[in-house]
Short mmCIF file of C-alpha atoms in Angstrom, two decimals:
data_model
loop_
_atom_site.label_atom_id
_atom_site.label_comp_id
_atom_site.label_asym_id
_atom_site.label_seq_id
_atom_site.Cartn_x
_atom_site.Cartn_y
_atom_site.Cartn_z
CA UNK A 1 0.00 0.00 0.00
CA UNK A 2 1.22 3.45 -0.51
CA UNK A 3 -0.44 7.10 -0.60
CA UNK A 4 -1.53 7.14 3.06
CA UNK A 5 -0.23 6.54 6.36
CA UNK A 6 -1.30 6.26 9.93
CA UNK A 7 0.32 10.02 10.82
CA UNK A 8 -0.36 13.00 8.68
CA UNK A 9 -3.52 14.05 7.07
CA UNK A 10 -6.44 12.02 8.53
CA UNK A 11 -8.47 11.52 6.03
CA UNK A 12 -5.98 9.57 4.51
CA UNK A 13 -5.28 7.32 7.51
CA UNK A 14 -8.79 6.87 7.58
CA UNK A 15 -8.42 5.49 3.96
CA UNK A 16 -5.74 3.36 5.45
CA UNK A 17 -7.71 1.39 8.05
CA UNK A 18 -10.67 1.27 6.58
CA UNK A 19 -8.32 -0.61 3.61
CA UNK A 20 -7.15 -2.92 5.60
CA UNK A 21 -9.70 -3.87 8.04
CA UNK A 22 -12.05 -5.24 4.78
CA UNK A 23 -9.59 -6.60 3.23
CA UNK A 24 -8.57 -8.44 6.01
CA UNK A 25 -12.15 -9.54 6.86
CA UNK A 26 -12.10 -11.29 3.23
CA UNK A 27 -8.50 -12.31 2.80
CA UNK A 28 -6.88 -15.73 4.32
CA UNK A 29 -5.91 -15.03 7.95
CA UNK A 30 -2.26 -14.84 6.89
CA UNK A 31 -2.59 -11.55 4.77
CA UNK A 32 0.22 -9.36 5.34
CA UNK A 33 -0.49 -5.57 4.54
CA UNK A 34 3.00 -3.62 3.80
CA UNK A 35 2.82 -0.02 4.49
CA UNK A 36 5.09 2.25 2.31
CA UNK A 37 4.64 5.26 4.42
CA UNK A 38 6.69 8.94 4.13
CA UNK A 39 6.93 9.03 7.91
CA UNK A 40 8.54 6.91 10.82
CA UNK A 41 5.55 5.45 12.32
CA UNK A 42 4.22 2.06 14.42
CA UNK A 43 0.84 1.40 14.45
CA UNK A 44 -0.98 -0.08 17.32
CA UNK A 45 0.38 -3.67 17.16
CA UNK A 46 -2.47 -5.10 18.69
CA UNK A 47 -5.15 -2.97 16.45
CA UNK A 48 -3.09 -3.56 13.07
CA UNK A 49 -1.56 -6.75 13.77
CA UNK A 50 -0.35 -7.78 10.06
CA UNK A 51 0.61 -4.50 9.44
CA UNK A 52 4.39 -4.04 8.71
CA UNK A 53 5.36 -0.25 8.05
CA UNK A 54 8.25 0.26 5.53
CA UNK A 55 9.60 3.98 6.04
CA UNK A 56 9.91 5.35 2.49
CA UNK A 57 10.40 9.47 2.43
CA UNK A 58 10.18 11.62 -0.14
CA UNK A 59 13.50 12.14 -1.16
CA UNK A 60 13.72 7.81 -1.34
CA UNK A 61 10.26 8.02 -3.17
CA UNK A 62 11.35 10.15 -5.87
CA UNK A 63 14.60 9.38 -6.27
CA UNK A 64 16.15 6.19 -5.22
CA UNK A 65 13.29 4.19 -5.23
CA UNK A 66 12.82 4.58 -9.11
CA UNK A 67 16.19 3.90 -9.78
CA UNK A 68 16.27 0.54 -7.73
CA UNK A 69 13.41 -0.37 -9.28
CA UNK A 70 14.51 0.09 -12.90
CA UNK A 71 17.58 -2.09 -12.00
CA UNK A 72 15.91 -4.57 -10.58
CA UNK A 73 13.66 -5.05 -13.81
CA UNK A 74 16.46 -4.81 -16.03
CA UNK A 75 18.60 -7.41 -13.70
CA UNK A 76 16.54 -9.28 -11.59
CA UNK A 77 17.46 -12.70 -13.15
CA UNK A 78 21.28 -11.91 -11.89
CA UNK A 79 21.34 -13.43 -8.76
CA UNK A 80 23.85 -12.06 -6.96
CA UNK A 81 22.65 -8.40 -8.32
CA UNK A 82 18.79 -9.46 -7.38
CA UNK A 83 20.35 -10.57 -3.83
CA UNK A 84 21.84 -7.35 -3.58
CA UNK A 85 18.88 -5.12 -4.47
CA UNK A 86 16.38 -6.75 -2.29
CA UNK A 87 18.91 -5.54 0.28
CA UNK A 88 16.78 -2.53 0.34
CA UNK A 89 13.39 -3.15 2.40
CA UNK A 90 11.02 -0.53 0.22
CA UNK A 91 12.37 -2.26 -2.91
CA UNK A 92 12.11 -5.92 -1.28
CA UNK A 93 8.66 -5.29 -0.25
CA UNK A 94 6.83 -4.22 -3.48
CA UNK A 95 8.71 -7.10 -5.30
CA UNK A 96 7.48 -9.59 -3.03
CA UNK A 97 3.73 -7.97 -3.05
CA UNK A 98 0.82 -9.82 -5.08
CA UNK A 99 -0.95 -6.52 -5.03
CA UNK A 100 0.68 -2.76 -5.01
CA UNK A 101 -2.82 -0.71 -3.89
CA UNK A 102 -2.22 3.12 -4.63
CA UNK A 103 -4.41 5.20 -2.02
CA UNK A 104 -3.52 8.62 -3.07
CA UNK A 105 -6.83 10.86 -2.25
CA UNK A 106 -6.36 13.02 -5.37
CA UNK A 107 -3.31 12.91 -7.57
CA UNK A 108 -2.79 13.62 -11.62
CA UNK A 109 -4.85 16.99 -11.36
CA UNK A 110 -3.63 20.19 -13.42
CA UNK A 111 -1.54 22.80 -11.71
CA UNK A 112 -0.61 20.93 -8.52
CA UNK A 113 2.95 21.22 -9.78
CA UNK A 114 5.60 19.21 -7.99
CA UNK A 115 2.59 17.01 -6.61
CA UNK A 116 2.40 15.33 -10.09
CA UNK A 117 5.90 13.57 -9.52
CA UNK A 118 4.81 12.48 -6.26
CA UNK A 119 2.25 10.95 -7.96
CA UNK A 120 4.09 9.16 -11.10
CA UNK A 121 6.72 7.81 -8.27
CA UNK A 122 3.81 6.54 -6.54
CA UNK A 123 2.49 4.03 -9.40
CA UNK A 124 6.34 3.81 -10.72
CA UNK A 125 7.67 0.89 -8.04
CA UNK A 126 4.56 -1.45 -9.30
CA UNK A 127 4.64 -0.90 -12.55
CA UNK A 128 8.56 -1.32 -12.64
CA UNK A 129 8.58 -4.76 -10.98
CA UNK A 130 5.37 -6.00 -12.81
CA UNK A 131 2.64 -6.38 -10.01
CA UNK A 132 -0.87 -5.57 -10.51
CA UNK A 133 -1.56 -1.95 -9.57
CA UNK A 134 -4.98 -0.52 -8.24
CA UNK A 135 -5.92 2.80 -7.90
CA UNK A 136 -8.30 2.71 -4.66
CA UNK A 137 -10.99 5.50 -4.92
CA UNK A 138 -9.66 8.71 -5.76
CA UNK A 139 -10.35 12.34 -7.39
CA UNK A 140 -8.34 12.81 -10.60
CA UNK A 141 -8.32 14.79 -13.86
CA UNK A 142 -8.86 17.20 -15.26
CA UNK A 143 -6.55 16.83 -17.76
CA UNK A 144 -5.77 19.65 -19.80
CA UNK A 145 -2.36 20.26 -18.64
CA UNK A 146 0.06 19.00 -21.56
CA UNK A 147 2.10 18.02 -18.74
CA UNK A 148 -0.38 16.04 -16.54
CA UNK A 149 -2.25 15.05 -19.38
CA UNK A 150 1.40 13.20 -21.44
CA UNK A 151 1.84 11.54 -17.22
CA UNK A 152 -1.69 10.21 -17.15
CA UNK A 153 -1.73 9.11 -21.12
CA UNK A 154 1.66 6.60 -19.99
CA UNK A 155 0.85 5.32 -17.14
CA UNK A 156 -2.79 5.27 -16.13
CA UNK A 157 -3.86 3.00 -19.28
CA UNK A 158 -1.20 0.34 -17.63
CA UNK A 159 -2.53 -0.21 -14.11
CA UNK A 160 -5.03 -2.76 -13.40
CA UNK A 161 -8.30 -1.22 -12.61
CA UNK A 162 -8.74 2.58 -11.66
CA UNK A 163 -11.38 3.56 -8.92
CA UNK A 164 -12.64 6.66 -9.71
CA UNK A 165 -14.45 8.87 -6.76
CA UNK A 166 -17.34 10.17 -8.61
CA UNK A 167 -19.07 10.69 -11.58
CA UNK A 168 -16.68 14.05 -12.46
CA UNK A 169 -13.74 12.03 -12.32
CA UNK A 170 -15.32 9.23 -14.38
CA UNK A 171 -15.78 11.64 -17.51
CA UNK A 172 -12.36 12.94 -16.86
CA UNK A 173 -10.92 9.66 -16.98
CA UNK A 174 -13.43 8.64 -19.93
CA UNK A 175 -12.01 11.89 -21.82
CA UNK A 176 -8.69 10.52 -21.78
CA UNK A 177 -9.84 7.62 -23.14
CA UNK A 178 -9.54 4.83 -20.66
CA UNK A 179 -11.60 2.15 -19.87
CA UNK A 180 -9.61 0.38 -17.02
CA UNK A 181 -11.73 1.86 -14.32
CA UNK A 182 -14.96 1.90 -12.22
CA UNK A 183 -16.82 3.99 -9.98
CA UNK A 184 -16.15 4.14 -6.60
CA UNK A 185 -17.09 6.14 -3.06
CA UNK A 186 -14.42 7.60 -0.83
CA UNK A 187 -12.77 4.93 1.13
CA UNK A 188 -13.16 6.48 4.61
CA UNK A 189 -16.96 5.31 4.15
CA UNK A 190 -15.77 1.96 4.94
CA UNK A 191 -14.42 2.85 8.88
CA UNK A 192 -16.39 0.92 11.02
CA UNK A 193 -15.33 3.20 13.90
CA UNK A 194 -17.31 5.65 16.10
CA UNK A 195 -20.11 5.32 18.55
CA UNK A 196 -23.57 6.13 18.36
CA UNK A 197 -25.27 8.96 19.43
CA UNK A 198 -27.55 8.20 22.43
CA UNK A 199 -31.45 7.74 21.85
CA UNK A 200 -33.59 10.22 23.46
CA UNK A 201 -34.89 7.89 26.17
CA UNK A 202 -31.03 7.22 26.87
CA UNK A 203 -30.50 10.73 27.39
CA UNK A 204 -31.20 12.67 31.02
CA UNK A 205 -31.84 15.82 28.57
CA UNK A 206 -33.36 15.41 24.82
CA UNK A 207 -31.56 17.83 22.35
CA UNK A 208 -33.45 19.16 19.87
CA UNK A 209 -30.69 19.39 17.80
CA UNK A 210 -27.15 17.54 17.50
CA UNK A 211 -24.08 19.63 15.65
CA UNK A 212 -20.92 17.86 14.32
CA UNK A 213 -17.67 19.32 14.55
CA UNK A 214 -14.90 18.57 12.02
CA UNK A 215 -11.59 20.87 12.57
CA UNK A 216 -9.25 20.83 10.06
CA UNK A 217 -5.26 19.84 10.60
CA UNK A 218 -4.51 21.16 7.01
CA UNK A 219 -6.62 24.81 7.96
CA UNK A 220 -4.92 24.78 11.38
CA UNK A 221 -1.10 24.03 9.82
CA UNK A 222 -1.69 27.03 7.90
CA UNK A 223 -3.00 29.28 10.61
CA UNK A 224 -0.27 28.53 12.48
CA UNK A 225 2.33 29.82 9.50
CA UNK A 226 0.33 33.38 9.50
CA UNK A 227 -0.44 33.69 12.98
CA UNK A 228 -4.19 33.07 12.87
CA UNK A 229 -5.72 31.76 16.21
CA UNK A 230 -7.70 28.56 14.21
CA UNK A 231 -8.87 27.51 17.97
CA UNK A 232 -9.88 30.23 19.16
CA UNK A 233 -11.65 30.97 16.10
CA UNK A 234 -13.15 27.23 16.07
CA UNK A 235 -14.38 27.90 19.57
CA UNK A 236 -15.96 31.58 18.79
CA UNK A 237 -17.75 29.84 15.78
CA UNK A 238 -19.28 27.03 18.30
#
């Protein structure tokens, strides 16, 4: 799996668990789910058991990883040179994988500039070493872009089956002129997490109305940069 992790945006890890607690529920008992994740980060051993986390930053993502991976398809029937390569856990896990799952929430969109590598590096390890990529549900397109549009044209048309989140991204991936895909809703659907709100006759007081709260760790990351007090705005707002 790669394109979300357990730390960082939540919506993402959301994405994550939600991923892996289905799958496991359908999958032999013996399913192991390798994490390439941008951060240093254990999950709860006990809550993700089958879960092994392979750190892979940015700077490995874009530019080793690639690199390994080209090798390794151009030499992997050297043994001593295939030996050596799998030396490298990222590299040895996606060439072991039966599945490479890409759970990017958005990715091959116009004008999110250096975003667009991140996003060919993310497909690039499964397509290199030949195992069946997936693009879990995901926003994409549109593709005007002669950039983002010459990206999608090479590599989308090769993975496996594309998830698309909606019907928007559907005609933007129909106006390219792929087929590989179907429609899909948002991951996080899936999380069977939570707890229900208490019935009236379970409650001392019966609220007329019940209000939902979502703050935002992206909106607050960027209050912080320009001094605005996100909190204490949250909290003047409720």
């Amino acid at each position: 799996i790669i394109g979300a992790t357990y730390t960082g945006n939540r919506g993402a890890a959301a994405m994550l668990v939600s991923t892996v607690e289905k799958l496991r529920a359908v999958l032999p008992d013996n399913t192991e789910f390798h994490v390439l994740s941008l951060y240093r980060e254990k999950p709860d051993t006990a809550r993700e058991r089958g879960v092994r986390i392979v750190s892979l930053t940015a700077v490995k993502l874009l530019g080793i990883m690639p690199m390994l991976c080209l090798l390794y398809s151009l030499f992997s029937r050297v043994g001593f040179i295939r030996k050596l390569l799998l030396r490298y856990s990222p590299l040895e896990t996606v060439a072991s994988a039966d599945v490479f799952l890409d759970l990017s929430g958005i990715s091959f969109v116009d004008g999110r500039g250096i975003t667009l590598l991140y996003n060919i590096c993310c497909l690039l390890p499964g397509l290199l070493l030949g195992v069946p990529v997936f693009k879990m549900s995901q926003a994409m397109g549109p593709f005007q872009g002669k950039l983002n549009r010459w990206a999608a044209l090479k590599l989308l048309p090769r993975l496996r089956c594309i998830y698309s989140r909606g019907p928007v991204t559907t005609e933007h991936l129909r106006n390219l002129g792929l087929w590989n895909l179907e429609e899909a809703a948002d991951l996080a659907f899936l999380l069977d997490e939570g707890q229900d709100i208490p019935s009236a006759e379970e409650s001392q007081e019966k609220p007329a109305l019940t209000i939902g709260i979502a703050p935002s760790q992206v909106l607050l990351n960027q209050c912080d940069k320009t001094d605005v007090d996100y909190i204490g705005a949250m909290i003047r707002a409720v």
